[in-house]
Amino acid sequence: MPILWILLSLAGISPPEVSGSLAQACLLREKLDEVGALAKYREALLQDSTNLDALWNASYLATILGARDSLHHSPLLDLGRHLAEKSMQQWPDHAESHFALAVNIAMSLKHMPIRQKMTAARDLREEIRHTLELDPRHAGAWFLLGRWQYAYATLGTFEKMTAKVFLGGIPAEATLENAEKSFRNALLTKPDEPLFHLDLARTLVAQGRKDEARTVLALAIHLAPRSGDDPRHFAAMHDLLKRIEG
């Protein structure tokens, strides 16, 4: 990289080629072309390997795309982890670095054995904490915290026993009430995210508040898709509405 671009990078200014790739990536994400957007973020990293926007967004998309393989641990998850760790090395005081790592940990849990999963869940909580300390209004971090709280609050008997053995018990903050608060905090910043509404509705149903869940879903099913996973989320909303209606 020419010395001028190094100086610009240190000053927070992206070289023209990087800015162009980042702009194209944003346009592709708006069109829900996440594979194309990932390619553009990686293209930006070829020009500036330390660019924060390219690092954390590439990590996030690689992780999300890799997580869609429900049966196997995708190499894209490893790429997401590598990029998140690089973002942490280069930008440890930025919320998005911690968020990218938190997302990768969260999406990798399903492929881990139970003991490793419990340890990783603790690491996940720490990265969420760091993200919210740096950006208290970070919608993604509030959503992940809600997911973390909901997951613990709805553990079965065996999982609770396992948590007691490896973690000393269920964390006190992991309640459905706190999960609801976290999802509502996420929606304060990003009210148009379908998944945030879906998980809020699930939490309300788990608390026996079906009428409130119905109201949440009635709004959410009319939202525009925001990611390639949203068609599946909308289908889950309709399924949940059917269960509520009995």
mmCIF file of C-alpha atoms in Angstrom:
data_model
loop_
_atom_site.group_PDB
_atom_site.id
_atom_site.type_symbol
_atom_site.label_atom_id
_atom_site.label_comp_id
_atom_site.label_asym_id
_atom_site.label_seq_id
_atom_site.Cartn_x
_atom_site.Cartn_y
_atom_site.Cartn_z
ATOM 1 C CA MET A 1 0.000 0.000 0.000
ATOM 2 C CA PRO A 2 1.483 3.415 -0.908
ATOM 3 C CA ILE A 3 2.545 5.500 2.079
ATOM 4 C CA LEU A 4 -0.163 8.097 1.304
ATOM 5 C CA TRP A 5 -2.898 5.475 1.731
ATOM 6 C CA ILE A 6 -1.345 4.326 5.003
ATOM 7 C CA LEU A 7 -1.500 7.891 6.317
ATOM 8 C CA LEU A 8 -5.070 8.309 5.082
ATOM 9 C CA SER A 9 -6.066 5.042 6.749
ATOM 10 C CA LEU A 10 -4.587 6.164 10.055
ATOM 11 C CA ALA A 11 -6.564 9.390 9.726
ATOM 12 C CA GLY A 12 -9.794 7.451 9.147
ATOM 13 C CA ILE A 13 -9.957 8.336 5.443
ATOM 14 C CA SER A 14 -10.359 5.490 2.954
ATOM 15 C CA PRO A 15 -8.497 5.464 -0.371
ATOM 16 C CA PRO A 16 -10.819 5.999 -3.393
ATOM 17 C CA GLU A 17 -10.669 2.347 -4.439
ATOM 18 C CA VAL A 18 -11.679 1.245 -0.943
ATOM 19 C CA SER A 19 -14.505 3.767 -0.745
ATOM 20 C CA GLY A 20 -15.805 2.553 -4.093
ATOM 21 C CA SER A 21 -15.795 -1.071 -3.011
ATOM 22 C CA LEU A 22 -17.506 -0.205 0.272
ATOM 23 C CA ALA A 23 -20.194 1.783 -1.541
ATOM 24 C CA GLN A 24 -20.841 -1.108 -3.927
ATOM 25 C CA ALA A 25 -21.037 -3.505 -0.977
ATOM 26 C CA CYS A 26 -23.696 -1.330 0.663
ATOM 27 C CA LEU A 27 -25.749 -1.265 -2.535
ATOM 28 C CA LEU A 28 -25.525 -5.042 -2.863
ATOM 29 C CA ARG A 29 -26.657 -5.505 0.740
ATOM 30 C CA GLU A 30 -29.680 -3.293 0.071
ATOM 31 C CA LYS A 31 -30.513 -5.685 -2.768
ATOM 32 C CA LEU A 32 -30.024 -8.630 -0.348
ATOM 33 C CA ASP A 33 -27.070 -9.874 -2.406
ATOM 34 C CA GLU A 34 -24.981 -10.826 0.603
ATOM 35 C CA VAL A 35 -22.572 -13.030 -1.336
ATOM 36 C CA GLY A 36 -21.804 -10.174 -3.712
ATOM 37 C CA ALA A 37 -21.467 -7.737 -0.810
ATOM 38 C CA LEU A 38 -18.998 -10.041 0.951
ATOM 39 C CA ALA A 39 -16.915 -10.164 -2.219
ATOM 40 C CA LYS A 40 -16.830 -6.369 -2.330
ATOM 41 C CA TYR A 41 -15.813 -6.063 1.317
ATOM 42 C CA ARG A 42 -13.005 -8.534 0.695
ATOM 43 C CA GLU A 43 -12.037 -6.533 -2.388
ATOM 44 C CA ALA A 44 -11.778 -3.461 -0.149
ATOM 45 C CA LEU A 45 -9.516 -5.412 2.212
ATOM 46 C CA LEU A 46 -7.143 -6.169 -0.657
ATOM 47 C CA GLN A 47 -6.649 -2.401 -0.942
ATOM 48 C CA ASP A 48 -6.603 -1.676 2.788
ATOM 49 C CA SER A 49 -6.314 -4.703 5.042
ATOM 50 C CA THR A 50 -6.975 -2.646 8.183
ATOM 51 C CA ASN A 51 -10.166 -0.882 7.097
ATOM 52 C CA LEU A 52 -12.657 -1.160 9.975
ATOM 53 C CA ASP A 53 -15.853 -1.077 7.896
ATOM 54 C CA ALA A 54 -14.546 -3.737 5.534
ATOM 55 C CA LEU A 55 -13.231 -5.953 8.330
ATOM 56 C CA TRP A 56 -16.285 -6.117 10.548
ATOM 57 C CA ASN A 57 -18.819 -6.211 7.717
ATOM 58 C CA ALA A 58 -16.917 -8.956 5.907
ATOM 59 C CA SER A 59 -16.700 -10.881 9.175
ATOM 60 C CA TYR A 60 -20.414 -10.432 9.807
ATOM 61 C CA LEU A 61 -21.481 -11.543 6.328
ATOM 62 C CA ALA A 62 -19.081 -14.501 6.234
ATOM 63 C CA THR A 63 -20.473 -15.616 9.595
ATOM 64 C CA ILE A 64 -24.118 -15.192 8.583
ATOM 65 C CA LEU A 65 -23.616 -16.984 5.274
ATOM 66 C CA GLY A 66 -21.663 -19.767 6.967
ATOM 67 C CA ALA A 67 -24.337 -20.223 9.622
ATOM 68 C CA ARG A 68 -26.911 -21.118 6.966
ATOM 69 C CA ASP A 69 -25.284 -24.542 6.709
ATOM 70 C CA SER A 70 -27.132 -26.091 9.629
ATOM 71 C CA LEU A 71 -25.485 -29.500 9.309
ATOM 72 C CA HIS A 72 -21.800 -28.689 9.014
ATOM 73 C CA HIS A 73 -19.264 -26.200 10.271
ATOM 74 C CA SER A 74 -18.782 -24.026 7.186
ATOM 75 C CA PRO A 75 -15.334 -22.633 6.287
ATOM 76 C CA LEU A 76 -17.100 -19.278 6.069
ATOM 77 C CA LEU A 77 -17.484 -19.367 9.853
ATOM 78 C CA ASP A 78 -13.711 -19.731 10.131
ATOM 79 C CA LEU A 79 -13.259 -16.797 7.751
ATOM 80 C CA GLY A 80 -15.675 -14.752 9.849
ATOM 81 C CA ARG A 81 -13.720 -15.582 13.005
ATOM 82 C CA HIS A 82 -10.403 -14.689 11.353
ATOM 83 C CA LEU A 83 -11.701 -11.314 10.176
ATOM 84 C CA ALA A 84 -13.332 -10.556 13.534
ATOM 85 C CA GLU A 85 -10.091 -11.298 15.359
ATOM 86 C CA LYS A 86 -8.189 -9.111 12.905
ATOM 87 C CA SER A 87 -10.682 -6.310 13.481
ATOM 88 C CA MET A 88 -10.168 -6.756 17.224
ATOM 89 C CA GLN A 89 -6.408 -6.506 16.783
ATOM 90 C CA GLN A 90 -6.601 -3.384 14.645
ATOM 91 C CA TRP A 91 -9.587 -1.663 16.269
ATOM 92 C CA PRO A 92 -10.007 -2.973 19.850
ATOM 93 C CA ASP A 93 -11.799 0.184 21.006
ATOM 94 C CA HIS A 94 -14.557 0.056 18.392
ATOM 95 C CA ALA A 95 -17.918 -1.520 19.165
ATOM 96 C CA GLU A 96 -18.203 -3.176 15.755
ATOM 97 C CA SER A 97 -15.058 -5.237 16.316
ATOM 98 C CA HIS A 98 -16.533 -6.758 19.464
ATOM 99 C CA PHE A 99 -19.911 -7.151 17.794
ATOM 100 C CA ALA A 100 -18.444 -9.053 14.836
ATOM 101 C CA LEU A 101 -16.704 -11.442 17.222
ATOM 102 C CA ALA A 102 -19.885 -11.846 19.284
ATOM 103 C CA VAL A 103 -21.907 -12.726 16.180
ATOM 104 C CA ASN A 104 -19.336 -15.291 15.133
ATOM 105 C CA ILE A 105 -19.316 -16.914 18.565
ATOM 106 C CA ALA A 106 -23.118 -16.989 18.629
ATOM 107 C CA MET A 107 -23.419 -18.535 15.180
ATOM 108 C CA SER A 108 -20.749 -21.154 15.921
ATOM 109 C CA LEU A 109 -22.362 -22.463 19.114
ATOM 110 C CA LYS A 110 -24.558 -25.035 17.404
ATOM 111 C CA HIS A 111 -21.528 -26.953 16.125
ATOM 112 C CA MET A 112 -19.794 -27.160 19.507
ATOM 113 C CA PRO A 113 -19.902 -29.974 22.083
ATOM 114 C CA ILE A 114 -21.837 -29.041 25.204
ATOM 115 C CA ARG A 115 -18.846 -28.199 27.439
ATOM 116 C CA GLN A 116 -17.230 -25.988 24.810
ATOM 117 C CA LYS A 117 -20.611 -24.413 24.119
ATOM 118 C CA MET A 118 -21.023 -23.367 27.750
ATOM 119 C CA THR A 119 -17.582 -21.756 27.797
ATOM 120 C CA ALA A 120 -18.220 -20.007 24.482
ATOM 121 C CA ALA A 121 -21.554 -18.697 25.759
ATOM 122 C CA ARG A 122 -19.667 -16.984 28.574
ATOM 123 C CA ASP A 123 -17.248 -15.461 26.044
ATOM 124 C CA LEU A 124 -20.235 -14.329 23.995
ATOM 125 C CA ARG A 125 -21.657 -12.444 26.977
ATOM 126 C CA GLU A 126 -18.338 -10.661 27.461
ATOM 127 C CA GLU A 127 -18.183 -9.495 23.843
ATOM 128 C CA ILE A 128 -21.774 -8.256 24.076
ATOM 129 C CA ARG A 129 -20.845 -6.374 27.239
ATOM 130 C CA HIS A 130 -17.851 -4.749 25.540
ATOM 131 C CA THR A 131 -19.980 -3.761 22.538
ATOM 132 C CA LEU A 132 -22.632 -2.085 24.692
ATOM 133 C CA GLU A 133 -20.040 -0.323 26.818
ATOM 134 C CA LEU A 134 -18.638 1.239 23.642
ATOM 135 C CA ASP A 135 -22.041 1.848 22.045
ATOM 136 C CA PRO A 136 -24.997 1.668 24.470
ATOM 137 C CA ARG A 137 -27.500 1.964 21.597
ATOM 138 C CA HIS A 138 -26.032 -0.865 19.496
ATOM 139 C CA ALA A 139 -29.127 -2.666 18.230
ATOM 140 C CA GLY A 140 -27.309 -5.824 17.192
ATOM 141 C CA ALA A 141 -25.686 -6.196 20.591
ATOM 142 C CA TRP A 142 -29.009 -5.713 22.395
ATOM 143 C CA PHE A 143 -30.520 -8.358 20.138
ATOM 144 C CA LEU A 144 -27.701 -10.817 20.860
ATOM 145 C CA LEU A 145 -28.094 -10.145 24.581
ATOM 146 C CA GLY A 146 -31.806 -10.921 24.309
ATOM 147 C CA ARG A 147 -31.015 -14.145 22.489
ATOM 148 C CA TRP A 148 -28.455 -15.079 25.151
ATOM 149 C CA GLN A 149 -30.921 -14.380 27.966
ATOM 150 C CA TYR A 150 -33.759 -16.203 26.220
ATOM 151 C CA ALA A 151 -31.596 -19.259 25.512
ATOM 152 C CA TYR A 152 -30.638 -19.660 29.162
ATOM 153 C CA ALA A 153 -34.138 -18.885 30.434
ATOM 154 C CA THR A 154 -35.673 -21.638 28.304
ATOM 155 C CA LEU A 155 -33.117 -24.395 28.926
ATOM 156 C CA GLY A 156 -34.442 -27.876 29.565
ATOM 157 C CA THR A 157 -33.672 -29.889 32.684
ATOM 158 C CA PHE A 158 -30.550 -31.579 31.293
ATOM 159 C CA GLU A 159 -29.133 -28.325 29.951
ATOM 160 C CA LYS A 160 -29.732 -26.622 33.306
ATOM 161 C CA MET A 161 -27.851 -29.407 35.067
ATOM 162 C CA THR A 162 -24.995 -29.019 32.583
ATOM 163 C CA ALA A 163 -24.912 -25.265 33.136
ATOM 164 C CA LYS A 164 -24.740 -25.862 36.880
ATOM 165 C CA VAL A 165 -21.776 -28.199 36.470
ATOM 166 C CA PHE A 166 -19.766 -26.013 34.075
ATOM 167 C CA LEU A 167 -20.926 -22.500 34.962
ATOM 168 C CA GLY A 168 -22.175 -22.823 38.511
ATOM 169 C CA GLY A 169 -25.767 -22.349 37.441
ATOM 170 C CA ILE A 170 -27.934 -20.174 35.207
ATOM 171 C CA PRO A 171 -26.793 -16.510 35.186
ATOM 172 C CA ALA A 172 -29.166 -14.399 37.274
ATOM 173 C CA GLU A 173 -29.733 -11.933 34.437
ATOM 174 C CA ALA A 174 -30.903 -14.683 32.074
ATOM 175 C CA THR A 175 -34.670 -14.275 32.437
ATOM 176 C CA LEU A 176 -37.496 -13.903 29.960
ATOM 177 C CA GLU A 177 -38.246 -10.475 31.401
ATOM 178 C CA ASN A 178 -34.709 -9.304 30.694
ATOM 179 C CA ALA A 179 -34.767 -10.877 27.239
ATOM 180 C CA GLU A 180 -37.916 -8.893 26.471
ATOM 181 C CA LYS A 181 -36.226 -5.668 27.611
ATOM 182 C CA SER A 182 -33.187 -6.404 25.448
ATOM 183 C CA PHE A 183 -35.263 -7.059 22.327
ATOM 184 C CA ARG A 184 -37.221 -3.853 22.930
ATOM 185 C CA ASN A 185 -33.949 -1.935 23.295
ATOM 186 C CA ALA A 186 -32.795 -3.355 19.962
ATOM 187 C CA LEU A 187 -36.041 -2.221 18.346
ATOM 188 C CA LEU A 188 -35.634 1.317 19.687
ATOM 189 C CA THR A 189 -32.659 1.752 17.352
ATOM 190 C CA LYS A 190 -33.741 -0.519 14.490
ATOM 191 C CA PRO A 191 -37.550 -0.799 14.464
ATOM 192 C CA ASP A 192 -37.624 -2.267 10.953
ATOM 193 C CA GLU A 193 -35.677 -5.468 11.663
ATOM 194 C CA PRO A 194 -38.081 -8.420 11.193
ATOM 195 C CA LEU A 195 -35.975 -10.809 13.281
ATOM 196 C CA PHE A 196 -36.035 -8.486 16.284
ATOM 197 C CA HIS A 197 -39.840 -8.509 16.211
ATOM 198 C CA LEU A 198 -39.965 -12.284 15.790
ATOM 199 C CA ASP A 199 -37.801 -12.946 18.826
ATOM 200 C CA LEU A 200 -39.707 -10.405 20.901
ATOM 201 C CA ALA A 201 -42.935 -12.204 19.978
ATOM 202 C CA ARG A 202 -41.441 -15.581 20.901
ATOM 203 C CA THR A 203 -40.407 -14.179 24.263
ATOM 204 C CA LEU A 204 -43.882 -12.797 24.908
ATOM 205 C CA VAL A 205 -45.432 -16.164 24.040
ATOM 206 C CA ALA A 206 -43.027 -17.887 26.439
ATOM 207 C CA GLN A 207 -44.341 -15.541 29.144
ATOM 208 C CA GLY A 208 -47.935 -16.419 28.303
ATOM 209 C CA ARG A 209 -48.644 -12.996 26.775
ATOM 210 C CA LYS A 210 -50.120 -14.173 23.489
ATOM 211 C CA ASP A 211 -52.221 -11.093 22.764
ATOM 212 C CA GLU A 212 -49.149 -8.857 22.942
ATOM 213 C CA ALA A 213 -47.225 -11.283 20.756
ATOM 214 C CA ARG A 214 -50.030 -11.206 18.200
ATOM 215 C CA THR A 215 -49.834 -7.421 18.070
ATOM 216 C CA VAL A 216 -46.069 -7.521 17.528
ATOM 217 C CA LEU A 217 -46.392 -10.072 14.715
ATOM 218 C CA ALA A 218 -49.264 -8.232 13.037
ATOM 219 C CA LEU A 219 -46.890 -5.312 12.514
ATOM 220 C CA ALA A 220 -43.796 -7.333 11.706
ATOM 221 C CA ILE A 221 -45.263 -9.404 8.852
ATOM 222 C CA HIS A 222 -45.627 -6.209 6.810
ATOM 223 C CA LEU A 223 -42.005 -5.133 7.147
ATOM 224 C CA ALA A 224 -39.627 -5.221 4.196
ATOM 225 C CA PRO A 225 -36.958 -7.969 4.233
ATOM 226 C CA ARG A 226 -33.586 -6.796 5.515
ATOM 227 C CA SER A 227 -31.486 -9.922 4.986
ATOM 228 C CA GLY A 228 -31.424 -13.129 3.009
ATOM 229 C CA ASP A 229 -32.736 -14.944 6.078
ATOM 230 C CA ASP A 230 -35.886 -12.854 6.354
ATOM 231 C CA PRO A 231 -38.113 -15.003 4.107
ATOM 232 C CA ARG A 232 -37.544 -17.783 6.645
ATOM 233 C CA HIS A 233 -38.239 -15.354 9.487
ATOM 234 C CA PHE A 234 -41.527 -14.250 7.906
ATOM 235 C CA ALA A 235 -42.551 -17.902 7.540
ATOM 236 C CA ALA A 236 -41.755 -18.413 11.234
ATOM 237 C CA MET A 237 -43.935 -15.414 12.080
ATOM 238 C CA HIS A 238 -46.902 -16.914 10.240
ATOM 239 C CA ASP A 239 -46.320 -20.270 11.978
ATOM 240 C CA LEU A 240 -46.193 -18.546 15.356
ATOM 241 C CA LEU A 241 -49.398 -16.641 14.603
ATOM 242 C CA LYS A 242 -51.133 -19.925 13.743
ATOM 243 C CA ARG A 243 -50.004 -21.432 17.055
ATOM 244 C CA ILE A 244 -51.246 -18.396 18.938
ATOM 245 C CA GLU A 245 -54.599 -18.571 17.220
ATOM 246 C CA GLY A 246 -54.797 -22.262 18.136
#
